[in-house]
């Protein structure tokens, strides 16, 4: 969390929210291999004719060697290991509810405010920098402002991989 003090942007507090769920390589491989078996069985004729390739099996060792990852945190575990789905089951929220992205930002911001010994009332602006947003309206920054009782202004900075650096660069001078 960058905080503007006078005319200078400083990092005065840091907050990193960690999702409550995790998936180990073993869990991931067990789910994926079951999915691969189901896919290969359902598409046996197309695989035999060469129309599509068979899904290969994986292993926890391969994932760790290729990525260095043994386990990963995940916002929503439900659905990820379901071989009929293989992706998170994140319920859609109404426009009158805080978005999942804003909820995550608020949790990290609360930790940053706590580490800086500040409150939402001490903050003049919110810039949320990310590669994409869950929804266009309301802006994530506006949701964060509202949740933390921050006055001033807020906007989302959507510039893919450079979002964070550009967000710091554009912070009020």
Short mmCIF file of C-alpha atoms in Angstrom, two decimals:
data_model
loop_
_atom_site.label_atom_id
_atom_site.label_comp_id
_atom_site.label_asym_id
_atom_site.label_seq_id
_atom_site.Cartn_x
_atom_site.Cartn_y
_atom_site.Cartn_z
CA UNK A 1 0.00 0.00 0.00
CA UNK A 2 1.54 3.27 -1.09
CA UNK A 3 0.68 6.25 1.05
CA UNK A 4 1.08 9.85 -0.04
CA UNK A 5 2.72 12.01 2.64
CA UNK A 6 2.95 15.63 1.60
CA UNK A 7 4.11 15.51 -2.01
CA UNK A 8 5.92 12.19 -1.74
CA UNK A 9 4.63 8.65 -2.20
CA UNK A 10 6.02 6.36 0.46
CA UNK A 11 5.37 2.77 1.38
CA UNK A 12 4.32 3.16 4.97
CA UNK A 13 2.31 -0.01 5.43
CA UNK A 14 2.26 -3.40 3.77
CA UNK A 15 -0.58 -5.87 3.70
CA UNK A 16 -0.65 -9.23 2.01
CA UNK A 17 -3.84 -11.26 2.27
CA UNK A 18 -3.49 -15.01 1.87
CA UNK A 19 -6.51 -17.07 0.80
CA UNK A 20 -7.72 -19.57 3.39
CA UNK A 21 -7.59 -22.64 1.11
CA UNK A 22 -4.71 -24.48 -0.50
CA UNK A 23 -4.29 -27.28 -3.01
CA UNK A 24 -1.26 -29.54 -2.94
CA UNK A 25 0.31 -30.96 -6.08
CA UNK A 26 -0.91 -34.40 -5.02
CA UNK A 27 -4.53 -33.17 -4.81
CA UNK A 28 -4.22 -31.35 -8.11
CA UNK A 29 -2.72 -34.36 -9.90
CA UNK A 30 -5.31 -36.74 -8.48
CA UNK A 31 -8.11 -34.51 -9.77
CA UNK A 32 -6.44 -33.81 -13.12
CA UNK A 33 -5.58 -37.47 -13.80
CA UNK A 34 -9.18 -38.49 -13.03
CA UNK A 35 -10.32 -35.75 -15.45
CA UNK A 36 -7.84 -36.99 -18.10
CA UNK A 37 -9.12 -40.56 -17.73
CA UNK A 38 -12.73 -39.38 -18.08
CA UNK A 39 -11.88 -37.22 -21.11
CA UNK A 40 -9.93 -40.01 -22.81
CA UNK A 41 -12.77 -42.47 -22.23
CA UNK A 42 -15.42 -40.03 -23.52
CA UNK A 43 -13.36 -39.23 -26.63
CA UNK A 44 -11.87 -42.67 -27.28
CA UNK A 45 -13.04 -42.77 -30.91
CA UNK A 46 -11.62 -39.31 -31.75
CA UNK A 47 -8.35 -40.17 -30.01
CA UNK A 48 -8.10 -43.53 -31.86
CA UNK A 49 -8.72 -41.82 -35.22
CA UNK A 50 -6.10 -39.15 -34.49
CA UNK A 51 -8.61 -36.27 -34.52
CA UNK A 52 -7.61 -35.17 -31.02
CA UNK A 53 -4.73 -36.13 -28.73
CA UNK A 54 -5.28 -38.04 -25.52
CA UNK A 55 -4.90 -36.11 -22.26
CA UNK A 56 -1.67 -37.31 -20.63
CA UNK A 57 -1.32 -38.03 -16.93
CA UNK A 58 0.75 -35.73 -14.75
CA UNK A 59 2.60 -36.16 -11.48
CA UNK A 60 3.29 -34.08 -8.40
CA UNK A 61 7.02 -34.45 -9.09
CA UNK A 62 6.64 -33.06 -12.63
CA UNK A 63 4.74 -30.01 -11.39
CA UNK A 64 7.33 -29.29 -8.72
CA UNK A 65 10.24 -29.75 -11.14
CA UNK A 66 8.61 -27.59 -13.84
CA UNK A 67 7.39 -24.81 -11.55
CA UNK A 68 8.97 -25.15 -8.13
CA UNK A 69 5.46 -25.17 -6.66
CA UNK A 70 4.46 -27.77 -4.06
CA UNK A 71 1.17 -26.21 -3.01
CA UNK A 72 -0.80 -23.13 -3.93
CA UNK A 73 -3.25 -20.91 -2.10
CA UNK A 74 -6.64 -20.54 -3.70
CA UNK A 75 -9.51 -18.12 -3.10
CA UNK A 76 -12.19 -20.74 -3.69
CA UNK A 77 -11.35 -24.44 -3.68
CA UNK A 78 -14.86 -25.65 -4.48
CA UNK A 79 -15.07 -26.90 -8.07
CA UNK A 80 -11.34 -26.92 -8.78
CA UNK A 81 -10.92 -30.65 -8.13
CA UNK A 82 -14.35 -31.63 -9.50
CA UNK A 83 -13.53 -33.54 -12.70
CA UNK A 84 -16.77 -32.32 -14.27
CA UNK A 85 -15.71 -28.69 -13.72
CA UNK A 86 -11.93 -28.26 -13.12
CA UNK A 87 -12.21 -24.56 -12.17
CA UNK A 88 -13.33 -22.62 -9.09
CA UNK A 89 -17.04 -22.31 -8.40
CA UNK A 90 -17.17 -18.64 -7.46
CA UNK A 91 -20.75 -17.46 -7.07
CA UNK A 92 -21.62 -14.28 -8.92
CA UNK A 93 -22.42 -11.36 -6.65
CA UNK A 94 -24.94 -8.62 -7.29
CA UNK A 95 -23.88 -5.07 -8.08
CA UNK A 96 -25.10 -4.09 -4.61
CA UNK A 97 -22.59 -6.50 -3.00
CA UNK A 98 -18.83 -6.03 -2.74
CA UNK A 99 -16.98 -7.89 -5.52
CA UNK A 100 -14.57 -10.69 -4.71
CA UNK A 101 -11.64 -8.61 -5.99
CA UNK A 102 -12.61 -5.69 -3.78
CA UNK A 103 -13.07 -8.02 -0.82
CA UNK A 104 -9.51 -9.29 -1.29
CA UNK A 105 -8.17 -5.73 -1.68
CA UNK A 106 -9.99 -4.62 1.48
CA UNK A 107 -8.48 -7.47 3.50
CA UNK A 108 -4.95 -6.60 2.27
CA UNK A 109 -5.58 -2.88 2.84
CA UNK A 110 -6.73 -3.51 6.41
CA UNK A 111 -3.45 -5.28 7.09
CA UNK A 112 -1.48 -2.42 5.45
CA UNK A 113 -3.39 0.20 7.46
CA UNK A 114 -2.73 -1.75 10.64
CA UNK A 115 1.00 -2.01 9.88
CA UNK A 116 1.10 1.75 9.17
CA UNK A 117 -0.96 2.52 12.28
CA UNK A 118 -3.53 4.37 10.14
CA UNK A 119 -7.27 4.17 9.49
CA UNK A 120 -9.33 4.65 6.35
CA UNK A 121 -9.98 8.24 7.41
CA UNK A 122 -6.23 8.94 7.04
CA UNK A 123 -6.20 7.97 3.35
CA UNK A 124 -6.93 10.50 0.59
CA UNK A 125 -6.96 8.28 -2.50
CA UNK A 126 -7.33 4.68 -3.60
CA UNK A 127 -5.69 3.39 -6.77
CA UNK A 128 -6.36 -0.25 -7.51
CA UNK A 129 -3.91 -1.62 -10.08
CA UNK A 130 -4.58 -4.96 -11.72
CA UNK A 131 -4.54 -6.74 -15.06
CA UNK A 132 -8.31 -7.17 -15.28
CA UNK A 133 -11.39 -6.52 -13.22
CA UNK A 134 -14.17 -8.85 -12.29
CA UNK A 135 -16.77 -6.33 -13.40
CA UNK A 136 -16.75 -2.85 -14.88
CA UNK A 137 -19.07 -1.19 -12.40
CA UNK A 138 -18.66 -0.24 -9.66
CA UNK A 139 -14.90 0.25 -9.84
CA UNK A 140 -12.94 -1.85 -7.37
CA UNK A 141 -11.28 1.28 -5.96
CA UNK A 142 -14.70 2.77 -5.23
CA UNK A 143 -15.76 -0.42 -3.45
CA UNK A 144 -12.54 -0.32 -1.37
CA UNK A 145 -13.12 3.34 -0.56
CA UNK A 146 -16.62 2.60 0.62
CA UNK A 147 -15.65 -0.43 2.71
CA UNK A 148 -12.80 1.41 4.45
CA UNK A 149 -14.57 4.81 4.78
CA UNK A 150 -11.93 6.54 2.67
CA UNK A 151 -12.69 10.06 1.38
CA UNK A 152 -11.10 11.68 -1.65
CA UNK A 153 -10.91 9.88 -4.96
CA UNK A 154 -10.34 6.41 -6.31
CA UNK A 155 -9.85 4.75 -9.66
CA UNK A 156 -8.86 1.43 -11.16
CA UNK A 157 -5.60 1.24 -13.13
CA UNK A 158 -5.87 -1.52 -15.76
CA UNK A 159 -2.55 -1.86 -17.55
CA UNK A 160 -1.82 -5.57 -17.46
CA UNK A 161 1.58 -6.47 -16.05
CA UNK A 162 2.71 -2.89 -15.45
CA UNK A 163 -0.37 -1.90 -13.45
CA UNK A 164 1.37 -1.70 -10.06
CA UNK A 165 4.35 0.33 -11.28
CA UNK A 166 2.14 2.73 -13.20
CA UNK A 167 -0.20 2.99 -10.20
CA UNK A 168 2.71 4.16 -8.03
CA UNK A 169 3.90 6.52 -10.76
CA UNK A 170 0.45 8.12 -11.04
CA UNK A 171 -0.06 8.51 -7.30
CA UNK A 172 -0.68 12.15 -6.38
CA UNK A 173 2.46 14.23 -6.23
#
